[in-house]
Amino acid sequence: MEDQKQLDAFEAKIASGVKIEPKDWMPEAYRKQLVRMMSQHAHSEIVGMLPEGNWITRAPNLRRKAILLAKVQDEAGHGLYLYSATETLGVDRTELLEQLHSGKAKYSSIFNYPTLTWADIGAIGWLVDGAAIMNQTALARGSYGPYSRAMVRICKEESFHNRQGYEIMMHLTQGTEEQKAMAQDALNRWWWPSIMMLGPSDDQSPNSDQLMRWKVKMESNDAIRQRFIDRTVPQAEFIGLKVPDSQMKMNETTGHYEHGPINWDEFFDVIKGNGPCNAKRLKDRKEADINGRWVREAAMAFAAKRVKEKEVA
Ligand code: FAQ
């Protein structure tokens, strides 16, 4: 009986737009859903550093290199906020990282595709950050305080990422025929995975109902996907590129684009671990964890030394 009362009060709070904070009562299912979604998001940020990190040494000039370095560093920062926000739910990040490294935890499907040319870096900023922002501006209005607040800052940084990606693509499409072809090829390879990264269609999305009822997710996967398509197709046309979907057309009555069928078999295969780069991403992530251990240990030793010094003073 007490639980029902607590649940009603919790749901009334959400309905009136008051944020849920870490020490507030929450149903176990709400906590579990948040840990699942926020940790998958945190993992996506740090695995997402890998395909772009691959191009830092090969960026075409110093300006591009500095921008890409800053972007990849931002993704590490996003991971940090998100692991910290997840820890407010009583879970330890070491445990979450173990789940990632053992292959138990999911991270975004999109990062299991290779970055073959410099144009892929443009396509990631334009399409992947573009899709992520479309999703995350909605999540910034969500019910769990620490997650929604993390989204505000992350979205601001990702808006910059998105523009730098589009600017790379624009620059390439104004270049030689080869550069234009490189930009189109990147769009061809990244378009469908970017559409898919927004999650399975609503009829195959088991978590959406509960998450939307508790305002963790504010909109369905398909609704966000439609908005992303409506915004991105004209951007492609503006720089002389074409999305690789022969059925894409504007429906003048609804004012929305209609797209061809999405290959959901490919999506489910990638999230099961069978995408082109799943094994490499996991291997590189585990190596980064091992190689970074001494830095974490040194930082902890330094922090302990500072505490001791303060105690003496
Ligand atoms: N990849 O019931 P739903 C970024 C799983 S950040 C892998 O619809 P939900 C920044 C899902 O977990 C990108 N798995 O799930 C950046 C579930 O499995 P489970 C990440 C996926 O949670 C840019 C099952 O399918 N963003 O890109 C994916 O209601 C550039 C059924 O699905 C976030 O994580 C997928 N794409 O909706 C970094 C945002 N989609 O756990 C570097 C937060 C679904 O039951 C460079 N997350 N699954 O075993 C969300 O908004 C949601 O979790 C969705 C999925 C929309 C991703």
Coordinates of C-alpha atoms and ligand atoms in Angstrom, one line a residue:
M1 CA 0.0 0.0 0.0
E2 CA 2.8 2.3 1.0
D3 CA 4.5 1.6 -2.4
Q4 CA 1.4 2.5 -4.4
K5 CA 1.2 5.8 -2.5
Q6 CA 4.9 6.5 -3.2
L7 CA 4.4 5.5 -6.9
D8 CA 1.4 7.9 -7.2
A9 CA 3.4 10.7 -5.6
F10 CA 6.4 10.0 -7.9
E11 CA 4.2 10.0 -11.0
A12 CA 2.4 13.1 -10.0
K13 CA 5.7 14.9 -9.6
I14 CA 6.7 13.8 -13.1
A15 CA 3.4 14.9 -14.5
S16 CA 3.8 18.3 -13.0
G17 CA 7.3 18.7 -14.5
V18 CA 9.3 18.5 -11.2
K19 CA 12.6 16.8 -11.8
I20 CA 13.4 13.6 -9.9
E21 CA 16.7 14.0 -8.0
P22 CA 19.1 11.2 -6.8
K23 CA 17.9 11.1 -3.1
D24 CA 14.2 11.1 -4.1
W25 CA 12.2 7.9 -3.9
M26 CA 11.9 6.2 -7.3
P27 CA 10.6 2.8 -8.5
E28 CA 13.3 0.2 -9.0
A29 CA 12.2 -0.1 -12.6
Y30 CA 12.8 3.6 -13.2
R31 CA 16.3 3.4 -11.6
K32 CA 17.1 0.3 -13.7
Q33 CA 15.9 1.9 -16.9
L34 CA 18.0 5.0 -16.2
V35 CA 21.1 3.0 -15.4
R36 CA 20.7 1.0 -18.6
M37 CA 20.1 3.9 -20.9
M38 CA 22.6 6.4 -19.3
S39 CA 25.4 3.8 -19.1
Q40 CA 24.8 2.8 -22.8
H41 CA 25.0 6.5 -23.6
A42 CA 28.2 6.9 -21.6
H43 CA 29.8 3.9 -23.3
S44 CA 28.7 5.3 -26.7
E45 CA 30.6 8.5 -26.0
I46 CA 33.9 6.8 -25.2
V47 CA 33.6 4.2 -27.9
G48 CA 32.7 7.0 -30.3
M49 CA 36.1 8.5 -29.7
L50 CA 37.7 5.6 -31.5
P51 CA 36.6 6.0 -35.1
E52 CA 37.4 9.7 -35.1
G53 CA 40.6 9.3 -33.1
N54 CA 41.7 7.1 -36.0
W55 CA 42.0 10.4 -38.1
I56 CA 43.8 12.7 -35.7
T57 CA 47.2 11.9 -37.2
R58 CA 45.9 12.1 -40.7
A59 CA 43.8 15.3 -40.6
P60 CA 44.6 17.3 -43.8
N61 CA 46.0 20.4 -42.0
L62 CA 46.8 21.8 -38.6
R63 CA 43.5 23.6 -38.2
R64 CA 41.5 20.5 -38.9
K65 CA 43.7 18.5 -36.6
A66 CA 43.2 21.0 -33.7
I67 CA 39.4 20.9 -34.3
L68 CA 39.3 17.1 -34.4
L69 CA 41.4 16.8 -31.3
A70 CA 39.1 19.2 -29.4
K71 CA 36.0 17.2 -30.6
V72 CA 37.4 13.9 -29.5
Q73 CA 38.3 15.4 -26.2
D74 CA 34.7 16.7 -25.8
E75 CA 33.4 13.2 -26.3
A76 CA 35.6 12.0 -23.4
G77 CA 34.1 14.8 -21.3
H78 CA 30.6 13.7 -22.2
G79 CA 31.5 10.2 -21.1
L80 CA 32.7 11.6 -17.8
Y81 CA 29.5 13.6 -17.1
L82 CA 27.4 10.6 -18.1
Y83 CA 29.3 8.1 -15.9
S84 CA 29.1 10.6 -13.0
A85 CA 25.4 11.1 -13.6
T86 CA 24.9 7.3 -13.7
E87 CA 26.7 7.0 -10.4
T88 CA 24.1 9.1 -8.7
L89 CA 21.9 6.1 -9.1
G90 CA 24.1 4.0 -6.8
V91 CA 26.1 2.2 -9.4
D92 CA 29.9 2.2 -9.7
R93 CA 31.6 3.2 -13.0
T94 CA 34.2 0.4 -12.7
E95 CA 31.3 -2.1 -12.8
L96 CA 29.8 -0.3 -15.8
L97 CA 33.1 -0.4 -17.6
E98 CA 33.5 -4.1 -16.8
Q99 CA 30.2 -4.7 -18.5
L100 CA 31.3 -2.8 -21.6
H101 CA 34.7 -4.6 -21.8
S102 CA 33.2 -8.0 -21.3
G103 CA 30.8 -7.3 -24.2
K104 CA 27.7 -7.5 -21.9
A105 CA 26.8 -3.8 -22.2
K106 CA 25.5 -2.2 -25.4
Y107 CA 26.8 1.0 -27.0
S108 CA 25.6 2.8 -30.1
S109 CA 25.4 0.7 -33.2
I110 CA 26.8 3.6 -35.2
F111 CA 30.3 3.3 -33.9
N112 CA 30.7 -0.2 -35.4
Y113 CA 31.3 1.2 -38.9
P114 CA 34.7 2.1 -40.2
T115 CA 36.1 5.6 -41.0
L116 CA 37.6 5.0 -44.4
T117 CA 38.3 8.5 -45.7
W118 CA 38.6 12.1 -44.3
A119 CA 35.0 12.8 -45.6
D120 CA 33.8 10.2 -43.0
I121 CA 34.9 12.7 -40.3
G122 CA 32.7 15.3 -41.9
A123 CA 29.8 12.8 -42.2
I124 CA 30.1 11.8 -38.5
G125 CA 29.9 15.4 -37.3
W126 CA 27.1 16.3 -39.7
L127 CA 25.0 13.1 -39.5
V128 CA 26.0 11.3 -36.2
D129 CA 26.2 14.4 -34.0
G130 CA 23.1 15.7 -35.9
A131 CA 21.1 12.6 -35.0
A132 CA 22.5 12.6 -31.5
I133 CA 21.4 16.2 -30.9
M134 CA 18.0 15.6 -32.3
N135 CA 17.6 12.9 -29.7
Q136 CA 19.3 14.6 -26.8
T137 CA 17.5 18.0 -27.0
A138 CA 14.4 15.9 -26.3
L139 CA 16.2 14.1 -23.5
A140 CA 17.3 17.4 -22.0
R141 CA 13.6 17.9 -21.0
G142 CA 13.5 14.5 -19.3
S143 CA 12.5 13.8 -15.7
Y144 CA 15.7 12.7 -14.1
G145 CA 17.6 15.8 -13.0
P146 CA 21.3 14.8 -13.4
Y147 CA 20.7 13.2 -16.8
S148 CA 18.6 16.1 -18.2
R149 CA 21.1 18.7 -17.0
A150 CA 24.1 16.7 -18.5
M151 CA 22.2 16.8 -21.8
V152 CA 22.0 20.6 -21.9
R153 CA 25.8 21.0 -21.9
I154 CA 26.4 18.0 -24.2
C155 CA 24.0 19.4 -26.8
K156 CA 25.7 22.7 -26.8
E157 CA 29.0 21.0 -27.5
E158 CA 27.5 18.7 -30.1
S159 CA 26.0 21.6 -32.0
F160 CA 29.5 22.8 -32.6
H161 CA 30.5 19.3 -33.7
N162 CA 27.6 19.2 -36.0
R163 CA 28.5 22.4 -37.7
Q164 CA 32.2 21.5 -38.1
G165 CA 31.1 18.2 -39.8
Y166 CA 28.8 20.0 -42.2
E167 CA 31.5 22.6 -42.9
I168 CA 33.9 19.7 -43.8
M169 CA 31.3 18.3 -46.2
M170 CA 30.6 21.7 -47.7
H171 CA 34.3 22.4 -48.3
L172 CA 34.7 19.0 -50.0
T173 CA 31.7 19.5 -52.3
Q174 CA 33.2 22.8 -53.4
G175 CA 36.5 21.1 -54.2
T176 CA 37.7 18.8 -57.0
E177 CA 35.5 16.1 -58.6
E178 CA 37.4 13.6 -56.5
Q179 CA 36.7 15.5 -53.3
K180 CA 33.0 15.8 -54.2
A181 CA 32.9 12.0 -54.9
M182 CA 34.5 11.4 -51.5
A183 CA 31.8 13.4 -49.8
Q184 CA 29.0 11.6 -51.6
D185 CA 30.6 8.2 -50.8
A186 CA 30.8 9.1 -47.1
L187 CA 27.1 10.1 -47.2
N188 CA 26.2 6.9 -49.0
R189 CA 27.9 4.8 -46.2
W190 CA 26.8 6.8 -43.2
W191 CA 23.2 7.7 -44.1
W192 CA 21.4 4.4 -43.2
P193 CA 23.4 3.7 -40.0
S194 CA 22.7 7.2 -38.9
I195 CA 19.0 6.7 -39.5
M196 CA 19.2 3.4 -37.5
M197 CA 21.1 4.8 -34.6
L198 CA 17.9 6.5 -33.3
G199 CA 16.7 3.1 -32.3
P200 CA 14.4 0.4 -33.8
S201 CA 11.0 1.4 -35.2
D202 CA 8.3 2.1 -32.5
D203 CA 6.7 -1.3 -33.0
Q204 CA 10.0 -3.0 -32.1
S205 CA 11.0 -0.8 -29.2
P206 CA 10.1 -2.6 -26.0
N207 CA 11.5 0.1 -23.7
S208 CA 9.7 3.2 -25.2
D209 CA 6.3 2.9 -23.5
Q210 CA 7.7 2.8 -19.9
L211 CA 10.4 5.4 -20.6
M212 CA 7.9 7.8 -22.2
R213 CA 5.3 7.3 -19.4
W214 CA 8.0 8.3 -16.9
K215 CA 9.3 11.1 -19.2
V216 CA 12.8 9.8 -19.5
K217 CA 12.2 9.7 -23.2
M218 CA 10.1 12.6 -24.4
E219 CA 9.4 11.3 -28.0
S220 CA 9.4 8.0 -29.8
N221 CA 12.3 6.7 -31.9
D222 CA 10.3 7.1 -35.1
A223 CA 9.2 10.7 -34.3
I224 CA 12.8 11.7 -33.7
R225 CA 14.0 9.9 -36.8
Q226 CA 11.4 11.7 -38.9
R227 CA 12.6 15.1 -37.6
F228 CA 16.2 14.2 -38.3
I229 CA 15.3 13.2 -41.9
D230 CA 13.2 16.3 -42.5
R231 CA 16.1 18.5 -41.4
T232 CA 19.0 16.6 -43.1
V233 CA 17.7 15.9 -46.6
P234 CA 17.5 19.7 -47.5
Q235 CA 21.0 20.2 -46.0
A236 CA 22.3 17.5 -48.3
E237 CA 20.7 19.1 -51.3
F238 CA 22.0 22.5 -50.4
I239 CA 25.6 21.3 -50.8
G240 CA 24.9 19.2 -53.9
L241 CA 24.7 15.8 -52.3
K242 CA 22.0 13.2 -52.5
V243 CA 20.9 10.8 -49.8
P244 CA 21.2 7.2 -50.9
D245 CA 17.5 6.4 -50.9
S246 CA 15.7 6.3 -54.3
Q247 CA 12.3 6.3 -52.5
M248 CA 13.0 9.5 -50.5
K249 CA 10.4 12.1 -51.4
M250 CA 8.6 15.0 -49.8
N251 CA 4.9 14.4 -49.1
E252 CA 3.4 17.8 -49.8
T253 CA 0.3 17.1 -47.8
T254 CA 2.1 16.1 -44.5
G255 CA 5.1 18.4 -45.1
H256 CA 7.4 15.4 -44.2
Y257 CA 9.8 13.3 -46.2
E258 CA 8.9 9.7 -46.9
H259 CA 11.8 7.2 -46.9
G260 CA 12.4 3.8 -48.3
P261 CA 12.5 0.6 -46.1
I262 CA 15.2 0.5 -43.4
N263 CA 17.3 -2.7 -43.2
W264 CA 16.5 -3.6 -39.6
D265 CA 18.2 -7.0 -40.0
E266 CA 21.5 -5.1 -40.4
F267 CA 20.7 -3.0 -37.3
F268 CA 19.9 -6.0 -35.0
D269 CA 23.0 -7.9 -36.4
V270 CA 25.3 -5.0 -35.5
I271 CA 23.9 -4.6 -32.0
K272 CA 24.4 -8.4 -31.5
G273 CA 28.1 -7.8 -32.1
N274 CA 28.4 -8.7 -35.8
G275 CA 29.0 -5.3 -37.3
P276 CA 32.1 -4.5 -39.4
C277 CA 34.1 -3.1 -36.4
N278 CA 32.5 -4.5 -33.2
A279 CA 35.5 -6.7 -32.4
K280 CA 38.1 -4.0 -33.1
R281 CA 36.2 -1.4 -31.1
L282 CA 36.1 -3.7 -28.0
K283 CA 39.8 -4.6 -28.4
D284 CA 40.9 -1.0 -28.7
R285 CA 38.7 0.1 -25.8
K286 CA 40.1 -2.7 -23.6
E287 CA 43.7 -1.7 -24.6
A288 CA 42.9 2.0 -23.8
D289 CA 41.7 1.0 -20.4
I290 CA 44.9 -1.0 -19.6
N291 CA 47.2 1.6 -21.1
G292 CA 45.5 4.4 -19.1
R293 CA 45.7 2.6 -15.8
W294 CA 48.9 4.2 -14.7
V295 CA 47.4 7.7 -15.3
R296 CA 44.4 6.9 -13.1
E297 CA 46.7 5.5 -10.4
A298 CA 49.0 8.5 -10.6
A299 CA 46.0 10.9 -10.3
M300 CA 44.7 9.0 -7.3
A301 CA 48.1 9.0 -5.6
F302 CA 48.4 12.7 -6.2
A303 CA 44.9 13.4 -4.8
A304 CA 45.8 11.3 -1.7
K305 CA 49.0 13.3 -1.2
R306 CA 47.1 16.6 -1.4
V307 CA 44.7 15.4 1.3
K308 CA 47.6 14.5 3.5
E309 CA 49.3 17.8 2.9
K310 CA 46.1 19.7 3.9
E311 CA 45.7 17.6 7.0
V312 CA 49.3 18.6 8.1
A313 CA 48.8 22.3 7.3
Ligands
FAQ1 N1 22.7 1.0 -30.8 O1 13.5 -0.3 -26.7 P1 14.5 0.4 -27.5 C1 26.6 10.1 -29.8 C2 18.9 -1.3 -28.2 S1 25.7 9.4 -28.5 C3 22.7 -0.1 -29.9 O2 14.0 1.4 -28.6 P2 15.4 2.6 -25.9 C4 27.5 11.2 -29.5 C5 18.4 -0.8 -26.8 O3 19.4 -0.5 -26.0 C6 24.8 8.1 -29.2 N2 21.6 -0.6 -29.3 O4 15.5 1.1 -26.5 C7 28.7 11.1 -30.3 C8 17.5 -2.0 -26.4 O5 18.3 -3.0 -25.9 P3 18.3 -3.4 -24.3 C9 24.1 7.3 -28.2 C10 20.5 0.1 -29.5 O6 16.5 2.7 -24.9 C11 28.7 11.6 -31.6 C12 17.0 -2.5 -27.7 O7 17.8 -2.0 -28.7 N3 23.0 8.0 -27.7 O8 26.4 9.6 -30.9 C13 20.3 1.2 -30.3 O9 14.0 2.9 -25.6 C14 29.8 11.5 -32.4 C15 15.5 -2.0 -28.0 O10 15.5 -0.6 -28.3 C16 22.3 7.6 -26.6 O11 22.6 6.6 -26.1 C17 21.5 1.6 -31.0 N4 21.5 2.7 -31.8 O12 15.8 3.6 -27.1 C18 29.9 10.5 -29.8 C19 21.2 8.5 -26.2 N5 19.1 1.6 -30.3 O13 19.1 -2.3 -23.5 C20 31.0 10.4 -30.6 C21 20.4 7.9 -25.0 C22 18.4 0.7 -29.5 O14 16.9 -3.4 -23.8 C23 31.0 10.9 -32.0 N6 19.7 6.7 -25.4 N7 19.2 -0.2 -29.0 O15 19.0 -4.7 -24.3 C24 18.5 6.7 -26.0 O16 18.0 7.8 -26.4 C25 17.8 5.4 -26.2 O17 18.4 4.5 -25.4 C26 17.8 4.9 -27.7 C27 17.1 3.5 -27.7 C28 16.9 5.9 -28.6 C29 19.2 4.9 -28.3

